[in-house]
Amino acid sequence: MRAADEAEAAVGRRVAAVWRIESARIVAALARDVGDVGLAEDLAQDAVLDALRQWPVDGVPSSPGAWLTAVAKRKAIDGWRRRERLDERYAAMAWDLESRVDDGVPWDPDTIDDDVLRLVFISCHPVLAPEAQVALTLRLIGGLTTEEIARAFLVPHSTIQQRIVRAKKTLRAAHVPFEVPERREYPERLSSVLGVLYLIFNEGYAASAGEDWMRPELSLEALRLARSLAALVPREAEVHGLVALFEFQASRFGARTTDTGDPILLPDQDRTLWDRTLIGRGSAALARQDALGRGRGFYGLQAGIAECHATAVRAEETDWERIALLYEALGRLAPSPIVDLNRAVAVSMAEGPAAALRIVDGLVASGRLAGYHLLPSVRGELLARLDRSDEARAELLEAARLTGNERERAVLLRKADALP
Amino acid sequence: MKYMLIMRSNDEAVEAYEEIPFEQIIEQMGRYNESLIEAGVMAAGEGLTDASEGVVVDFSSTPPTVTDGPYGETKELFNGFWILQVSSREEAIEWASRCPLGPGSKLEVRRVTELSDFPQDNEWIQKEAQWIADAERAKADE
């Protein structure tokens, strides 16, 4: 590679790093000034192209984020100037914005935080479909390129591009204002933001498509965004619960797969590979939630369960009694047969198989998990522990018939075969 | 990936710091740390007390010698570190260059090793895994 090309490539990487760090603030600051998130993002992208041309020649400015913002604002002004002959309104907008272009001045931390928060709420606005909220959040708040988002979700690049273009149009058509929701709708809107981050994290944690069992980069991005959000709204208890949940789950990434990519389940994981830094951060986040004195919600309760696993040095030391109680609380808050099934597993570890079987039989009678392979799988395990081998065998074979996963089927058949 | 930013300062930096009001240093560093937290990249970080409180254990001789700080010939002292969870080397460098430090101070940017950095077929890596498994089995049998 020629030296000039190499220098250009180095600047390209530098621009990418600056963009990742500053994009949310750049787009947020622009959105406040031009009043349109879609336009703000387009202007910021144009400014990045300018940076790629100019920085190799002029050097990288001392405050790169402010430079990009100022250039983008000038582009907005130029655009309006070209249209002012058609409409006087544009002249006024250009004049107004011109008075507020401040080249190279660092951010005012308080204003910019508010702007970023507005951007978060807009990206997760309820007028958008969940997949549009996810794409827009990763694009505007995470600063990911459409290629990166497409790769993370294993869909064609054009699909993500269209999704983002449509999302911007939807926001414009719905006249969604650039503001933090008012008190009345705040809890619901915040929970929609948390839901979007939860969706992103889980897509990476248990990939729903593709060959990999998980895609840690996507989950780590959700973790990063959740930590940012917690810094923006530190008084919101459930944000800390969400952060804690992500920290605990992410702490196990290094231990969840074999060298060949096969899943390793929790009891069999090498716990020395768990990331102690993240576990510590998870506990700290939960402590922050508890300190706010409003109790734990949907995410905080799940984080509490994850913490029980994360802080058990050996699988045998797991506090199953506590886990069973947390599942019970979770089941009351957000009733779900899956939660009940998980509670049954915890009860079987804490109190024994007979108590757990009563819960599972209740689930069978309700018919709510009909066709779900883990129901006969768990029931089979419990019956096996109660020495009811013939019934256990029938359940395990039924589970093997129902599962869609080949590896899991093999394990179930082996278990059935090993019964006395 | 994780990177460690390792802070080192020489006498010039230490003297310059003595000129600046302590409140101001705390505020600048606080703002920097806040920006790391807000960006969701801060994994860990600690500062160290004065080197005069430390000792150095030198392995040049057997047995190693223990000397009180601040370590004689040493020109640059290790004062603290950050561990950042970022997506690229450039991002780590970009964060490092924003740290409010002055002349005489340096930040070394080093990637933290991950399990995949070690050869999995290495005898000692495998042995270590075996030791851990044995120890856990022994504890379970108690």
Coordinates of C-alpha atoms in Angstrom, one line a residue:
Chain A
M1 CA 0.0 0.0 0.0
R2 CA 1.3 3.5 -0.8
A3 CA 2.0 5.7 2.2
A4 CA -0.8 8.2 1.1
D5 CA -3.3 5.3 0.9
E6 CA -2.2 4.1 4.3
A7 CA -2.6 7.5 5.8
E8 CA -6.1 7.8 4.2
A9 CA -7.1 4.3 5.6
A10 CA -5.8 5.4 9.0
V11 CA -8.0 8.5 8.9
G12 CA -10.9 6.4 7.8
R13 CA -10.5 4.2 10.9
R14 CA -10.2 7.4 13.0
V15 CA -13.4 8.9 11.5
A16 CA -15.2 5.6 12.2
A17 CA -14.0 5.7 15.9
V18 CA -15.1 9.3 16.3
W19 CA -18.4 8.5 14.7
R20 CA -19.0 5.6 17.1
I21 CA -18.2 7.8 20.1
E22 CA -20.0 11.0 19.0
S23 CA -22.7 10.1 16.4
A24 CA -25.6 10.1 18.9
R25 CA -24.6 13.5 20.2
I26 CA -24.0 14.9 16.7
V27 CA -27.3 13.7 15.3
A28 CA -29.1 14.8 18.5
A29 CA -27.7 18.3 18.4
L30 CA -28.6 18.6 14.7
A31 CA -32.1 17.2 15.2
R32 CA -32.7 19.9 17.8
D33 CA -31.6 22.6 15.3
V34 CA -33.1 21.4 12.1
G35 CA -36.2 19.8 13.8
D36 CA -36.1 16.6 11.8
V37 CA -34.3 13.4 12.8
G38 CA -34.1 12.0 9.3
L39 CA -32.6 15.2 7.9
A40 CA -30.2 15.5 10.8
E41 CA -28.8 12.0 10.1
D42 CA -28.4 12.7 6.4
L43 CA -26.5 16.0 7.1
A44 CA -24.3 14.2 9.6
Q45 CA -23.5 11.5 7.1
D46 CA -22.5 14.2 4.5
A47 CA -20.3 15.8 7.1
V48 CA -18.5 12.4 7.6
L49 CA -17.8 12.3 3.9
D50 CA -16.3 15.8 4.1
A51 CA -14.1 14.6 7.1
L52 CA -12.9 11.6 5.0
R53 CA -11.8 14.0 2.3
Q54 CA -10.4 16.8 4.5
W55 CA -8.8 15.2 7.5
P56 CA -6.1 13.4 5.6
V57 CA -5.1 16.8 4.1
D58 CA -5.7 19.2 7.0
G59 CA -5.2 16.9 9.9
V60 CA -7.8 15.8 12.5
P61 CA -9.4 18.7 14.3
S62 CA -9.0 19.0 18.1
S63 CA -12.7 18.5 18.7
P64 CA -13.8 16.2 15.9
G65 CA -17.4 15.8 17.1
A66 CA -17.9 19.6 17.2
W67 CA -16.3 19.9 13.8
L68 CA -18.7 17.3 12.2
T69 CA -21.6 19.1 13.8
A70 CA -20.6 22.5 12.6
V71 CA -20.0 21.2 9.0
A72 CA -23.4 19.5 9.1
K73 CA -25.1 22.7 10.2
R74 CA -23.5 24.7 7.4
K75 CA -24.8 22.1 5.0
A76 CA -28.3 22.7 6.4
I77 CA -27.9 26.4 6.0
D78 CA -26.6 26.0 2.4
G79 CA -29.6 23.8 1.6
W80 CA -32.1 26.3 2.9
R81 CA -30.3 29.2 1.2
R82 CA -30.8 27.4 -2.2
R83 CA -34.5 27.2 -1.5
E84 CA -35.1 30.6 0.0
R85 CA -36.1 32.1 -3.3
L86 CA -39.0 29.6 -3.4
D87 CA -40.1 30.1 0.2
E88 CA -39.2 32.9 2.6
R89 CA -39.5 30.5 5.5
Y90 CA -36.3 28.7 4.5
A91 CA -34.4 32.1 4.6
A92 CA -35.6 32.6 8.2
M93 CA -34.5 29.0 9.1
A94 CA -31.1 29.5 7.5
W95 CA -30.6 32.8 9.3
D96 CA -31.7 31.5 12.6
L97 CA -29.4 28.4 12.4
E98 CA -26.5 30.5 11.2
S99 CA -26.6 32.5 14.4
R100 CA -26.1 29.3 16.3
V101 CA -23.2 27.7 14.4
D102 CA -20.3 27.5 16.8
D103 CA -17.3 26.0 15.1
G104 CA -15.2 23.7 17.2
V105 CA -16.9 24.7 20.5
P106 CA -17.1 21.7 22.8
W107 CA -20.5 20.3 23.9
D108 CA -22.5 21.8 26.7
P109 CA -22.9 18.5 28.6
D110 CA -26.3 19.2 30.1
T111 CA -28.0 20.3 26.9
I112 CA -26.4 17.5 24.8
D113 CA -27.6 14.8 27.3
D114 CA -31.1 16.0 27.0
D115 CA -30.9 16.0 23.2
V116 CA -29.5 12.4 23.2
L117 CA -32.4 11.3 25.5
R118 CA -34.9 12.9 23.1
L119 CA -33.2 11.0 20.3
V120 CA -33.5 7.7 22.2
F121 CA -37.3 8.3 22.8
I122 CA -37.8 9.1 19.1
S123 CA -35.9 6.0 17.9
C124 CA -38.2 3.8 20.1
H125 CA -41.4 5.8 19.3
P126 CA -44.6 3.7 19.4
V127 CA -45.6 4.8 15.8
L128 CA -42.7 2.6 14.6
A129 CA -42.9 -1.2 14.3
P130 CA -40.5 -3.1 16.7
E131 CA -38.0 -4.0 13.9
A132 CA -37.9 -0.3 12.8
Q133 CA -37.3 0.8 16.4
V134 CA -34.4 -1.7 16.7
A135 CA -32.8 -0.7 13.4
L136 CA -33.2 3.1 14.1
T137 CA -31.9 2.7 17.7
L138 CA -28.8 0.9 16.5
R139 CA -28.3 3.4 13.7
L140 CA -28.9 6.7 15.5
I141 CA -27.9 5.9 19.1
G142 CA -25.4 3.1 18.5
G143 CA -23.8 4.7 15.5
L144 CA -23.7 1.4 13.6
T145 CA -23.7 1.4 9.8
T146 CA -26.5 -0.2 8.0
E147 CA -24.1 -2.9 6.8
E148 CA -23.2 -3.7 10.4
I149 CA -26.9 -3.9 11.4
A150 CA -27.7 -6.1 8.4
R151 CA -24.8 -8.4 9.3
A152 CA -26.0 -8.6 12.9
F153 CA -29.5 -9.6 11.9
L154 CA -28.5 -11.7 8.9
V155 CA -30.7 -9.8 6.5
P156 CA -29.8 -8.2 3.2
H157 CA -28.3 -4.7 3.5
S158 CA -31.1 -3.3 1.4
T159 CA -33.7 -4.5 3.9
I160 CA -32.1 -2.5 6.7
Q161 CA -31.7 0.5 4.5
Q162 CA -35.3 0.5 3.5
R163 CA -36.4 -0.1 7.1
I164 CA -34.5 3.0 8.2
V165 CA -35.7 5.2 5.3
R166 CA -39.3 4.1 6.0
A167 CA -38.9 4.7 9.8
K168 CA -37.6 8.3 9.1
K169 CA -40.6 8.9 6.8
T170 CA -43.0 7.5 9.3
L171 CA -41.6 9.8 12.0
R172 CA -41.9 12.8 9.7
A173 CA -45.5 11.9 8.6
A174 CA -46.6 11.4 12.2
H175 CA -45.1 14.8 13.2
V176 CA -43.3 13.2 16.1
P177 CA -41.8 16.1 18.1
F178 CA -38.2 16.1 19.2
E179 CA -38.9 16.0 22.9
V180 CA -38.9 13.9 26.0
P181 CA -42.4 12.5 26.6
E182 CA -44.5 14.3 29.1
R183 CA -45.0 12.8 32.6
R184 CA -48.3 11.1 31.8
E185 CA -46.9 8.9 29.0
Y186 CA -43.3 8.7 30.3
P187 CA -43.4 5.3 32.1
E188 CA -44.9 3.6 29.0
R189 CA -42.5 5.3 26.6
L190 CA -39.5 4.4 28.8
S191 CA -40.6 0.8 29.0
S192 CA -40.8 0.8 25.2
V193 CA -37.1 2.0 25.1
L194 CA -36.1 -0.8 27.6
G195 CA -38.1 -3.3 25.5
V196 CA -36.1 -2.4 22.4
L197 CA -32.8 -2.8 24.1
Y198 CA -34.0 -6.2 25.6
L199 CA -34.9 -7.3 22.1
I200 CA -31.5 -6.4 20.7
F201 CA -29.7 -8.1 23.6
N202 CA -31.7 -11.3 23.3
E203 CA -31.2 -11.5 19.5
G204 CA -27.5 -11.6 20.2
Y205 CA -27.8 -13.9 23.3
A206 CA -29.9 -16.6 21.7
A207 CA -29.7 -15.9 18.0
S208 CA -33.0 -16.7 16.4
A209 CA -31.5 -17.3 12.9
G210 CA -28.3 -18.4 11.4
E211 CA -25.6 -20.9 12.4
D212 CA -24.1 -19.2 15.4
W213 CA -25.8 -19.9 18.7
M214 CA -25.1 -16.3 19.8
R215 CA -23.7 -13.1 18.4
P216 CA -22.0 -11.4 21.3
E217 CA -21.3 -8.1 19.5
L218 CA -25.0 -7.4 19.2
S219 CA -25.6 -8.1 22.9
L220 CA -22.6 -6.0 23.9
E221 CA -24.0 -3.1 21.9
A222 CA -27.3 -3.5 23.8
L223 CA -25.3 -3.5 27.0
R224 CA -23.4 -0.4 26.0
L225 CA -26.7 1.4 25.1
A226 CA -28.3 0.4 28.3
R227 CA -25.3 1.7 30.4
S228 CA -25.6 5.0 28.5
L229 CA -29.3 5.2 29.1
A230 CA -28.7 4.5 32.8
A231 CA -26.4 7.5 32.9
L232 CA -29.0 9.6 31.2
V233 CA -31.9 8.7 33.5
P234 CA -30.3 7.5 36.7
R235 CA -33.5 7.9 38.8
E236 CA -35.4 5.3 36.7
A237 CA -35.1 2.1 38.8
E238 CA -35.8 -0.4 36.0
V239 CA -33.0 0.9 33.8
H240 CA -30.5 -0.3 36.4
G241 CA -32.3 -3.6 36.5
L242 CA -31.9 -4.0 32.7
V243 CA -28.2 -3.0 32.9
A244 CA -27.7 -5.6 35.7
L245 CA -29.4 -8.3 33.7
F246 CA -27.3 -7.6 30.6
E247 CA -24.0 -7.4 32.7
F248 CA -24.7 -10.8 34.3
Q249 CA -25.7 -12.5 31.0
A250 CA -22.8 -11.0 29.2
S251 CA -20.4 -12.2 31.9
R252 CA -21.0 -15.8 30.6
F253 CA -20.2 -15.2 26.9
G254 CA -16.7 -16.7 27.1
A255 CA -18.1 -19.9 28.7
R256 CA -21.3 -20.5 26.7
T257 CA -19.9 -22.3 23.7
T258 CA -17.3 -25.0 22.9
D259 CA -14.4 -24.3 20.4
T260 CA -16.6 -25.7 17.7
G261 CA -19.6 -23.4 18.6
D262 CA -21.7 -26.0 20.4
P263 CA -23.7 -24.6 23.3
I264 CA -22.6 -25.4 26.8
L265 CA -25.4 -25.2 29.3
L266 CA -25.2 -23.3 32.6
P267 CA -24.5 -26.3 35.0
D268 CA -21.7 -27.5 32.7
Q269 CA -20.0 -24.1 32.1
D270 CA -16.4 -23.5 33.4
R271 CA -17.2 -20.8 35.9
T272 CA -13.6 -19.6 35.9
L273 CA -14.3 -18.2 32.4
W274 CA -17.0 -15.9 33.6
D275 CA -16.1 -12.3 33.5
R276 CA -15.8 -11.1 37.1
T277 CA -15.7 -7.5 36.1
L278 CA -19.1 -7.7 34.5
I279 CA -20.5 -9.7 37.4
G280 CA -19.3 -7.0 39.8
R281 CA -20.9 -4.3 37.6
G282 CA -24.1 -6.3 37.5
S283 CA -24.3 -6.5 41.3
A284 CA -23.5 -2.7 41.5
A285 CA -26.3 -1.9 39.0
L286 CA -28.8 -4.0 41.0
A287 CA -27.7 -2.2 44.2
R288 CA -28.4 1.1 42.5
Q289 CA -31.9 -0.1 41.6
D290 CA -32.5 -1.3 45.1
A291 CA -31.2 2.0 46.5
L292 CA -33.9 3.9 44.7
G293 CA -36.4 2.1 46.9
R294 CA -39.1 1.3 44.4
G295 CA -38.4 -2.5 44.2
R296 CA -37.5 -4.6 41.3
G297 CA -39.5 -4.9 38.1
F298 CA -39.6 -7.3 35.1
Y299 CA -35.9 -6.8 34.4
G300 CA -34.6 -6.4 37.9
L301 CA -36.2 -9.7 39.0
Q302 CA -34.6 -11.5 36.0
A303 CA -31.3 -9.8 37.0
G304 CA -31.8 -11.1 40.5
I305 CA -32.1 -14.7 39.2
A306 CA -29.0 -14.2 36.9
E307 CA -27.1 -12.8 39.9
C308 CA -27.9 -16.0 41.9
H309 CA -26.1 -18.0 39.2
A310 CA -23.3 -15.5 38.6
T311 CA -22.3 -15.4 42.3
A312 CA -22.4 -19.2 42.8
V313 CA -18.8 -20.3 42.6
R314 CA -19.9 -23.9 41.9
A315 CA -23.2 -25.1 40.4
E316 CA -23.9 -26.9 43.6
E317 CA -23.8 -23.7 45.6
T318 CA -26.6 -22.1 43.7
D319 CA -29.3 -20.6 45.9
W320 CA -32.2 -22.3 44.3
E321 CA -34.6 -21.4 47.0
R322 CA -34.0 -17.7 46.3
I323 CA -34.3 -18.3 42.5
A324 CA -37.7 -20.1 43.1
L325 CA -38.9 -17.1 45.0
L326 CA -37.7 -14.6 42.4
Y327 CA -39.5 -16.7 39.7
E328 CA -42.6 -16.6 41.8
A329 CA -42.4 -12.8 42.0
L330 CA -41.7 -12.6 38.2
G331 CA -44.7 -14.8 37.5
R332 CA -47.0 -12.5 39.5
L333 CA -45.7 -9.4 37.7
A334 CA -45.7 -10.9 34.2
P335 CA -47.6 -14.2 34.2
S336 CA -46.2 -16.6 31.8
P337 CA -46.2 -20.4 31.6
I338 CA -42.5 -20.4 30.7
V339 CA -41.7 -18.6 34.0
D340 CA -43.8 -21.2 35.8
L341 CA -41.8 -24.0 34.1
N342 CA -38.5 -22.3 35.2
R343 CA -39.9 -21.9 38.7
A344 CA -40.7 -25.6 38.7
V345 CA -37.0 -26.4 37.8
A346 CA -35.8 -24.1 40.6
V347 CA -38.3 -25.7 43.1
S348 CA -37.0 -29.2 42.1
M349 CA -33.5 -28.1 43.0
A350 CA -34.6 -26.4 46.3
E351 CA -37.3 -28.8 47.6
G352 CA -37.1 -31.9 45.5
P353 CA -38.9 -33.4 42.4
A354 CA -42.3 -34.0 44.1
A355 CA -43.0 -30.3 44.8
A356 CA -41.9 -29.4 41.3
L357 CA -44.0 -32.1 39.7
R358 CA -47.1 -30.5 41.2
I359 CA -46.3 -27.2 39.4
V360 CA -45.6 -29.0 36.1
D361 CA -48.8 -31.1 36.3
G362 CA -50.7 -27.8 36.8
L363 CA -49.1 -26.5 33.6
V364 CA -50.0 -29.7 31.7
A365 CA -53.6 -29.5 32.9
S366 CA -53.8 -25.8 31.8
G367 CA -52.7 -26.8 28.2
R368 CA -50.9 -23.6 27.9
L369 CA -47.6 -25.1 26.8
A370 CA -49.0 -27.9 24.6
G371 CA -46.5 -28.8 22.0
Y372 CA -43.5 -27.2 23.7
H373 CA -40.8 -29.7 24.0
L374 CA -39.4 -28.5 27.3
L375 CA -42.6 -29.3 29.2
P376 CA -42.3 -33.1 28.7
S377 CA -38.5 -32.8 29.0
V378 CA -38.7 -31.3 32.5
R379 CA -41.6 -33.6 33.5
G380 CA -39.5 -36.6 32.3
E381 CA -36.5 -35.5 34.4
L382 CA -38.7 -35.1 37.5
L383 CA -40.3 -38.5 37.0
A384 CA -36.9 -40.1 36.6
R385 CA -35.7 -38.6 39.9
L386 CA -38.9 -40.1 41.5
D387 CA -37.9 -43.5 40.1
R388 CA -41.1 -43.6 37.9
S389 CA -39.0 -44.8 34.9
D390 CA -41.7 -45.9 32.5
E391 CA -43.6 -42.6 32.7
A392 CA -40.2 -40.7 32.5
R393 CA -39.3 -42.6 29.3
A394 CA -42.6 -41.8 27.6
E395 CA -42.1 -38.1 28.5
L396 CA -38.5 -37.9 27.2
L397 CA -39.4 -39.6 24.0
E398 CA -42.3 -37.2 23.6
A399 CA -39.9 -34.3 24.1
A400 CA -37.4 -35.8 21.6
R401 CA -40.3 -35.9 19.1
L402 CA -41.2 -32.3 19.7
T403 CA -37.8 -30.6 19.6
G404 CA -36.6 -29.0 16.4
N405 CA -33.0 -29.1 17.4
E406 CA -31.0 -32.2 16.4
R407 CA -28.4 -32.0 19.1
E408 CA -31.1 -31.7 21.8
R409 CA -33.0 -34.7 20.4
A410 CA -29.9 -36.8 20.7
V411 CA -29.4 -35.8 24.3
L412 CA -33.1 -36.6 25.1
L413 CA -32.9 -40.0 23.5
R414 CA -29.7 -40.9 25.3
K415 CA -31.4 -40.0 28.6
A416 CA -34.4 -42.1 27.8
D417 CA -32.2 -45.0 26.9
A418 CA -30.2 -44.7 30.2
L419 CA -33.3 -45.2 32.3
P420 CA -33.5 -48.5 34.3
Chain B
M1 CA -12.7 -6.3 23.2
K2 CA -11.2 -4.7 26.2
Y3 CA -8.3 -2.2 26.3
M4 CA -6.3 -1.0 29.3
L5 CA -5.2 2.6 29.4
I6 CA -2.2 2.7 31.6
M7 CA -1.3 6.1 32.9
R8 CA 2.3 7.1 33.5
S9 CA 3.7 10.4 34.7
N10 CA 7.2 11.8 35.2
D11 CA 8.4 14.5 37.6
E12 CA 7.5 17.3 35.2
A13 CA 3.8 16.2 35.2
V14 CA 3.8 15.8 39.0
E15 CA 5.2 19.3 39.5
A16 CA 2.7 20.8 37.0
Y17 CA -0.1 19.1 38.8
E18 CA 1.0 20.7 42.1
E19 CA 0.3 24.1 40.4
I20 CA -3.3 23.3 39.6
P21 CA -6.0 23.4 42.3
F22 CA -6.9 19.9 43.4
E23 CA -10.6 20.7 42.9
Q24 CA -10.0 21.5 39.2
I25 CA -8.1 18.2 38.6
I26 CA -10.9 16.2 40.3
E27 CA -13.5 18.0 38.2
Q28 CA -11.7 17.5 34.9
M29 CA -11.1 13.8 35.6
G30 CA -14.6 13.5 36.8
R31 CA -16.0 14.8 33.6
Y32 CA -13.8 12.5 31.6
N33 CA -14.9 9.5 33.6
E34 CA -18.5 10.6 33.3
S35 CA -18.2 10.7 29.5
L36 CA -16.8 7.1 29.6
I37 CA -19.7 6.0 31.7
E38 CA -22.3 7.7 29.6
A39 CA -20.8 6.1 26.5
G40 CA -21.2 2.8 28.2
V41 CA -17.5 1.8 27.6
M42 CA -16.1 2.0 31.2
A43 CA -15.5 -1.5 32.5
A44 CA -13.1 -0.6 35.4
G45 CA -10.6 1.9 36.5
E46 CA -8.5 2.8 39.6
G47 CA -6.0 5.4 40.6
L48 CA -3.0 4.7 42.8
T49 CA -1.8 6.5 45.9
D50 CA 1.6 8.2 45.9
A51 CA 4.6 6.1 44.9
S52 CA 6.3 7.0 48.1
E53 CA 3.8 4.7 49.9
G54 CA 4.7 1.8 47.5
V55 CA 7.5 -0.7 47.4
V56 CA 9.2 -2.5 44.5
V57 CA 10.0 -6.2 44.5
D58 CA 12.9 -6.7 42.1
F59 CA 13.6 -10.1 40.7
S60 CA 17.1 -9.2 39.4
S61 CA 18.5 -11.2 42.3
T62 CA 17.6 -14.4 44.1
P63 CA 15.8 -14.0 46.5
P64 CA 14.2 -10.8 45.1
T65 CA 15.0 -7.5 46.8
V66 CA 12.3 -5.3 48.3
T67 CA 12.9 -1.6 48.0
D68 CA 10.8 1.3 49.2
G69 CA 9.3 3.7 46.6
P70 CA 9.7 5.8 44.6
Y71 CA 12.0 3.3 43.0
G72 CA 15.3 5.3 42.5
E73 CA 16.1 5.5 38.8
T74 CA 12.5 5.2 37.5
K75 CA 11.6 8.2 35.4
E76 CA 7.9 7.5 34.8
L77 CA 5.6 6.2 37.4
F78 CA 2.5 4.1 36.9
N79 CA -0.4 6.1 38.5
G80 CA -3.6 4.4 37.5
F81 CA -5.6 2.6 34.8
W82 CA -8.9 2.4 33.0
I83 CA -10.3 -0.7 31.3
L84 CA -12.5 0.2 28.4
Q85 CA -14.9 -2.2 26.5
V86 CA -14.8 -0.9 23.0
S87 CA -15.3 -2.2 19.4
S88 CA -11.9 -1.3 17.9
R89 CA -8.3 -0.3 18.7
E90 CA -9.0 3.1 17.1
E91 CA -11.9 3.7 19.5
A92 CA -9.6 2.9 22.5
I93 CA -7.0 5.4 21.1
E94 CA -9.7 8.0 20.5
W95 CA -10.9 7.7 24.1
A96 CA -7.3 7.8 25.4
S97 CA -6.5 11.0 23.5
R98 CA -9.5 12.7 25.2
C99 CA -8.1 12.2 28.7
P100 CA -7.3 15.5 30.5
L101 CA -3.6 15.0 31.0
G102 CA -0.7 17.4 30.4
P103 CA 3.0 17.4 29.4
G104 CA 4.9 14.6 31.1
S105 CA 2.0 12.2 31.2
K106 CA 1.5 9.3 28.9
L107 CA -1.3 6.8 28.3
E108 CA -0.3 3.4 27.1
V109 CA -3.1 1.6 25.2
R110 CA -2.9 -2.2 25.6
R111 CA -5.5 -4.9 24.6
V112 CA -6.5 -7.1 27.5
T113 CA -6.0 -10.8 26.6
E114 CA -9.0 -13.1 26.0
L115 CA -9.1 -16.8 26.3
S116 CA -8.9 -17.1 22.5
D117 CA -5.4 -15.5 22.6
F118 CA -4.0 -18.6 24.1
P119 CA -3.4 -21.8 22.2
Q120 CA -6.1 -24.2 23.3
D121 CA -4.0 -27.2 22.6
N122 CA -1.2 -26.0 24.9
E123 CA -0.4 -28.6 27.5
W124 CA -0.4 -26.0 30.3
I125 CA -3.7 -24.4 29.3
Q126 CA -5.3 -27.9 29.2
K127 CA -3.7 -28.8 32.5
E128 CA -5.1 -25.7 34.2
A129 CA -8.6 -26.6 33.0
Q130 CA -8.0 -30.1 34.5
W131 CA -6.8 -28.7 37.8
I132 CA -9.9 -26.6 38.2
A133 CA -12.2 -29.6 37.3
D134 CA -10.3 -31.8 39.8
A135 CA -10.5 -29.3 42.6
E136 CA -14.2 -28.8 42.1
R137 CA -14.8 -32.6 42.1
A138 CA -12.8 -32.9 45.3
K139 CA -14.8 -30.2 46.9
A140 CA -18.1 -31.8 45.8
D141 CA -17.0 -35.1 47.3
E142 CA -16.4 -33.6 50.7

